[in-house]
Short mmCIF file of C-alpha atoms in Angstrom, two decimals:
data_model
loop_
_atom_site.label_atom_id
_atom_site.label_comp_id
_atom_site.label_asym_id
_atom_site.label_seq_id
_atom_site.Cartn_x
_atom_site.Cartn_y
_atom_site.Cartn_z
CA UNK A 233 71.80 26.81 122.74
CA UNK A 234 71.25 25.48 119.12
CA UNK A 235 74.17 26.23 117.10
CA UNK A 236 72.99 26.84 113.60
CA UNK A 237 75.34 23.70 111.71
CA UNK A 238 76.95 24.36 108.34
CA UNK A 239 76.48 22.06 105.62
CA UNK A 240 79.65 20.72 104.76
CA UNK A 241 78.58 20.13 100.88
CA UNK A 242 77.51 22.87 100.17
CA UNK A 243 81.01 24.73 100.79
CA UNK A 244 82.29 26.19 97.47
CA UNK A 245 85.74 25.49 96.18
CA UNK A 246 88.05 25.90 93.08
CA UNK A 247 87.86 23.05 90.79
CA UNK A 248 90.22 24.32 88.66
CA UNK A 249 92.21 27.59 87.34
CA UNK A 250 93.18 27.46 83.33
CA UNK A 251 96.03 29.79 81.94
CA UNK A 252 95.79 30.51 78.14
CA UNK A 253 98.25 32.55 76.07
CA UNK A 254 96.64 33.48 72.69
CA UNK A 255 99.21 34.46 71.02
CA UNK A 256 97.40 35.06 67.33
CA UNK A 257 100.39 32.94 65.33
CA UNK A 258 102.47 30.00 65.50
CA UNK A 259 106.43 30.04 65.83
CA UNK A 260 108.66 31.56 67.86
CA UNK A 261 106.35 33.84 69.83
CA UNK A 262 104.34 31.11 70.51
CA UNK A 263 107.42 29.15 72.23
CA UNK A 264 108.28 31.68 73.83
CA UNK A 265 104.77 32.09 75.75
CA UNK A 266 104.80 28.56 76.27
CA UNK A 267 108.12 29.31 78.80
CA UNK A 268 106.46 31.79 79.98
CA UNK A 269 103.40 29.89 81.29
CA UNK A 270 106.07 26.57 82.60
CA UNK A 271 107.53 28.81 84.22
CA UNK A 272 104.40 30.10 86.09
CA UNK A 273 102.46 27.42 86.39
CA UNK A 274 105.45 24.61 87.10
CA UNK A 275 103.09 22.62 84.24
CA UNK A 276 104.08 22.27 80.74
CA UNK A 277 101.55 23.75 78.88
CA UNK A 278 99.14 22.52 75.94
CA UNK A 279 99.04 23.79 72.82
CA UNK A 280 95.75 25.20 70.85
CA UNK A 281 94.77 25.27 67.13
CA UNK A 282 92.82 27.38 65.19
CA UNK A 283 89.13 25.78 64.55
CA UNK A 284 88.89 27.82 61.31
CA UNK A 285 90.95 29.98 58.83
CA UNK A 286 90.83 33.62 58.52
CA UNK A 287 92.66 35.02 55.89
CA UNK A 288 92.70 38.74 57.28
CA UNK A 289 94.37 37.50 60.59
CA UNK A 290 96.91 35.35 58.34
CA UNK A 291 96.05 31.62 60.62
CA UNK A 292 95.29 28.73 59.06
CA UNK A 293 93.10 25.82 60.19
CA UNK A 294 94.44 23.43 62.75
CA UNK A 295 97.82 26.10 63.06
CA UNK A 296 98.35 26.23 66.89
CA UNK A 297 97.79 29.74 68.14
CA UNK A 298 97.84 29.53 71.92
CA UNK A 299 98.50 27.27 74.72
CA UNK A 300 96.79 27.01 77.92
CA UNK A 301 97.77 25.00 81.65
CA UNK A 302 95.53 23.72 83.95
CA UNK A 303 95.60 24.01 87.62
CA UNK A 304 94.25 22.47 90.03
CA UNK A 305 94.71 22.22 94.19
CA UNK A 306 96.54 24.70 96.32
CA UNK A 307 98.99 25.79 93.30
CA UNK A 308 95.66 27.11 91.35
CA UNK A 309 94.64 29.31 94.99
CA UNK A 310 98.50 30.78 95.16
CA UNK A 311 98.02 31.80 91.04
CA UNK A 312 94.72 33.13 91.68
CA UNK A 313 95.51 35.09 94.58
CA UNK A 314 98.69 36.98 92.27
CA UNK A 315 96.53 36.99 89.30
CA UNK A 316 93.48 38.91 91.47
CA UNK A 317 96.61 41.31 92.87
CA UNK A 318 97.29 42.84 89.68
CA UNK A 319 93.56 43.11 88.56
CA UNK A 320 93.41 45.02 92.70
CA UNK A 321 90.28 42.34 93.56
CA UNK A 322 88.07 44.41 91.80
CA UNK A 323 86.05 42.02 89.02
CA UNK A 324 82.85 43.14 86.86
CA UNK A 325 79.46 41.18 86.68
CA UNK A 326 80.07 40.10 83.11
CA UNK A 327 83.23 38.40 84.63
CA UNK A 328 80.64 36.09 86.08
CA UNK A 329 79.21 32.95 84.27
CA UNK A 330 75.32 31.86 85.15
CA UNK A 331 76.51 28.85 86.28
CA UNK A 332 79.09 30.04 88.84
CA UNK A 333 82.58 30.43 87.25
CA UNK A 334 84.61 33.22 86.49
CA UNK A 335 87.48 34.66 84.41
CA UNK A 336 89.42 37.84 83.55
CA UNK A 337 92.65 39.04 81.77
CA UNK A 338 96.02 40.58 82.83
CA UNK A 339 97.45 42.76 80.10
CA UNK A 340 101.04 42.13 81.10
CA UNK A 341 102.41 38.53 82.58
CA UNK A 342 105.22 40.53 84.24
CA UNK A 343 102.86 41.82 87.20
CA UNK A 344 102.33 38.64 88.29
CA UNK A 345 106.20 38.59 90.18
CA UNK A 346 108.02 36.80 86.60
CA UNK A 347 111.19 38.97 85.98
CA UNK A 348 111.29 40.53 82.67
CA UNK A 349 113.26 39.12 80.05
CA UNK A 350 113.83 40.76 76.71
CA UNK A 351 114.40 37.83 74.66
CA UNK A 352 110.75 36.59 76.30
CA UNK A 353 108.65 40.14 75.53
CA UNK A 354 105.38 40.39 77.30
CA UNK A 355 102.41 38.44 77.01
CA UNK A 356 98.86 38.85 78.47
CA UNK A 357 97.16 35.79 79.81
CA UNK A 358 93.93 34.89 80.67
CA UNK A 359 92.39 33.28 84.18
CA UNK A 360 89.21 31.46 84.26
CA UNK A 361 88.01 29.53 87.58
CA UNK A 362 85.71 26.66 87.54
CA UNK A 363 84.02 26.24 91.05
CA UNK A 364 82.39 23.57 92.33
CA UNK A 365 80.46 21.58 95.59
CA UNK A 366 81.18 18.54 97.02
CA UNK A 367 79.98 16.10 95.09
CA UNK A 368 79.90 17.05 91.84
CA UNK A 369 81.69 14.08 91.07
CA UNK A 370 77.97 12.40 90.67
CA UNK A 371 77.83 13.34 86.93
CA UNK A 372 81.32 13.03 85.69
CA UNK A 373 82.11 9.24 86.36
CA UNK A 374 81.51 6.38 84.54
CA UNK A 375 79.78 3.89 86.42
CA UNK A 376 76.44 4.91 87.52
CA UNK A 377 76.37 8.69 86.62
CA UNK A 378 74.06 10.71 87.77
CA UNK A 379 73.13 14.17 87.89
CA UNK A 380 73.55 17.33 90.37
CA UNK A 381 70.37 18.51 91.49
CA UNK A 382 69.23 22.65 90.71
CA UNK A 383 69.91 23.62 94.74
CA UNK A 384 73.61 22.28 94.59
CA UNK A 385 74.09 23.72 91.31
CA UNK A 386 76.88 27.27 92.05
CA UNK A 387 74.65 30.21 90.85
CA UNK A 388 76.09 33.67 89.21
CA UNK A 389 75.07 35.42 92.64
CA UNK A 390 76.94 32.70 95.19
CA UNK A 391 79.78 32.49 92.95
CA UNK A 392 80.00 36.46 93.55
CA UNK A 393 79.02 36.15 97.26
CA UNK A 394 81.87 33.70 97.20
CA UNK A 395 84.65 35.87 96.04
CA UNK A 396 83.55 38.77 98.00
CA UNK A 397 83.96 36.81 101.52
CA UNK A 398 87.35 34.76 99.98
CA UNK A 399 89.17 37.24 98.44
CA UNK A 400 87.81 40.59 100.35
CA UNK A 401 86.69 41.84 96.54
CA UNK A 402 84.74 44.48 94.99
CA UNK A 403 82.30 43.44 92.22
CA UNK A 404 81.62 46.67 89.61
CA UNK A 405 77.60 46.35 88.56
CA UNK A 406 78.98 47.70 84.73
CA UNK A 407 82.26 48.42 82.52
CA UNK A 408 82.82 51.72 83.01
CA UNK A 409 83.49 53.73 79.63
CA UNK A 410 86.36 55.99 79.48
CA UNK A 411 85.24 59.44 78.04
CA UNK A 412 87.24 60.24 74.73
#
């Protein structure tokens, strides 16, 4: 009659899902993806520069190139959950980070239920998830930080196990190479 318990901290939850346009160039394309990501995300988004210059690309330094949103809570789940629709729930290994986190790309924003405008175009985006345990909030505050031992750390393989039981997926061992 012992009922094996389940350790509530070591449950495994989003932190947080970020949304980045790249869009390559400043301007009006760039605006325009900006919409485009308010208008998924409810959030208005954040622009990002260029760290260096590349002359063959035409960016400059510090030119914004992309923008990106941050999620967090029950909106970041409900984005996940279209974002992992169009991509079928089927993720590679490389999607997976050592330390537990995760991201892919949709090639087209459209599939994620946003009606197509022609004055918008289409845009891919990119998802990345940051998981985390109960009480990671140890090493991130200011008073008295400490740090999160190796056995509560998220490894590659629970971070997998974890999507597999969440989201029902299917996790490829390698990218598979389409024959020319």
């Amino acid at each position: 009659m012992t009922a094996t318990k389940v350790n509530p901290m070591r449950d495994i939850k989003i932190a947080k899902l970020v949304c980045n346009i790249s869009v390559g160039e400043s301007g009006d394309r760039l605006v325009r993806a900006t919409k485009v990501l308010e208008s998924l995300t409810g959030q208005v988004p954040v622009m990002s520069r260029a760290r260096i210059t590349i002359r063959t690309f035409g960016i400059r330094r510090n030119e914004k190139i992309a923008c990106f949103a941050t999620v967090r809570g029950d909106k970041a789940e409900e984005l996940l959950e279209r974002g992992l629709k169009v991509k079928e729930y089927e993720l590679f290994q490389q999607n997976f980070s050592a330390n537990g986190n995760f991201g892919f790309g949709i090639n087209e924003h459209i599939d994620l239920g946003i009606k197509y405008d022609p004055n918008t175009g289409i845009y891919g985006m990119d998802f990345y998830v940051v998981l985390e345990r109960p009480g990671g909030r140890v090493s991130k505050r200011k008073r008295a930080p400490g740090r999160v031992a190796f056995k509560h750390r998220i490894t590659k393989r629970e971070a997998i196990n974890w999507f597999i039981k969440k989201f029902d997926g299917i996790v490829l061992d390698k990218k598979l190479i389409k024959a020319e």
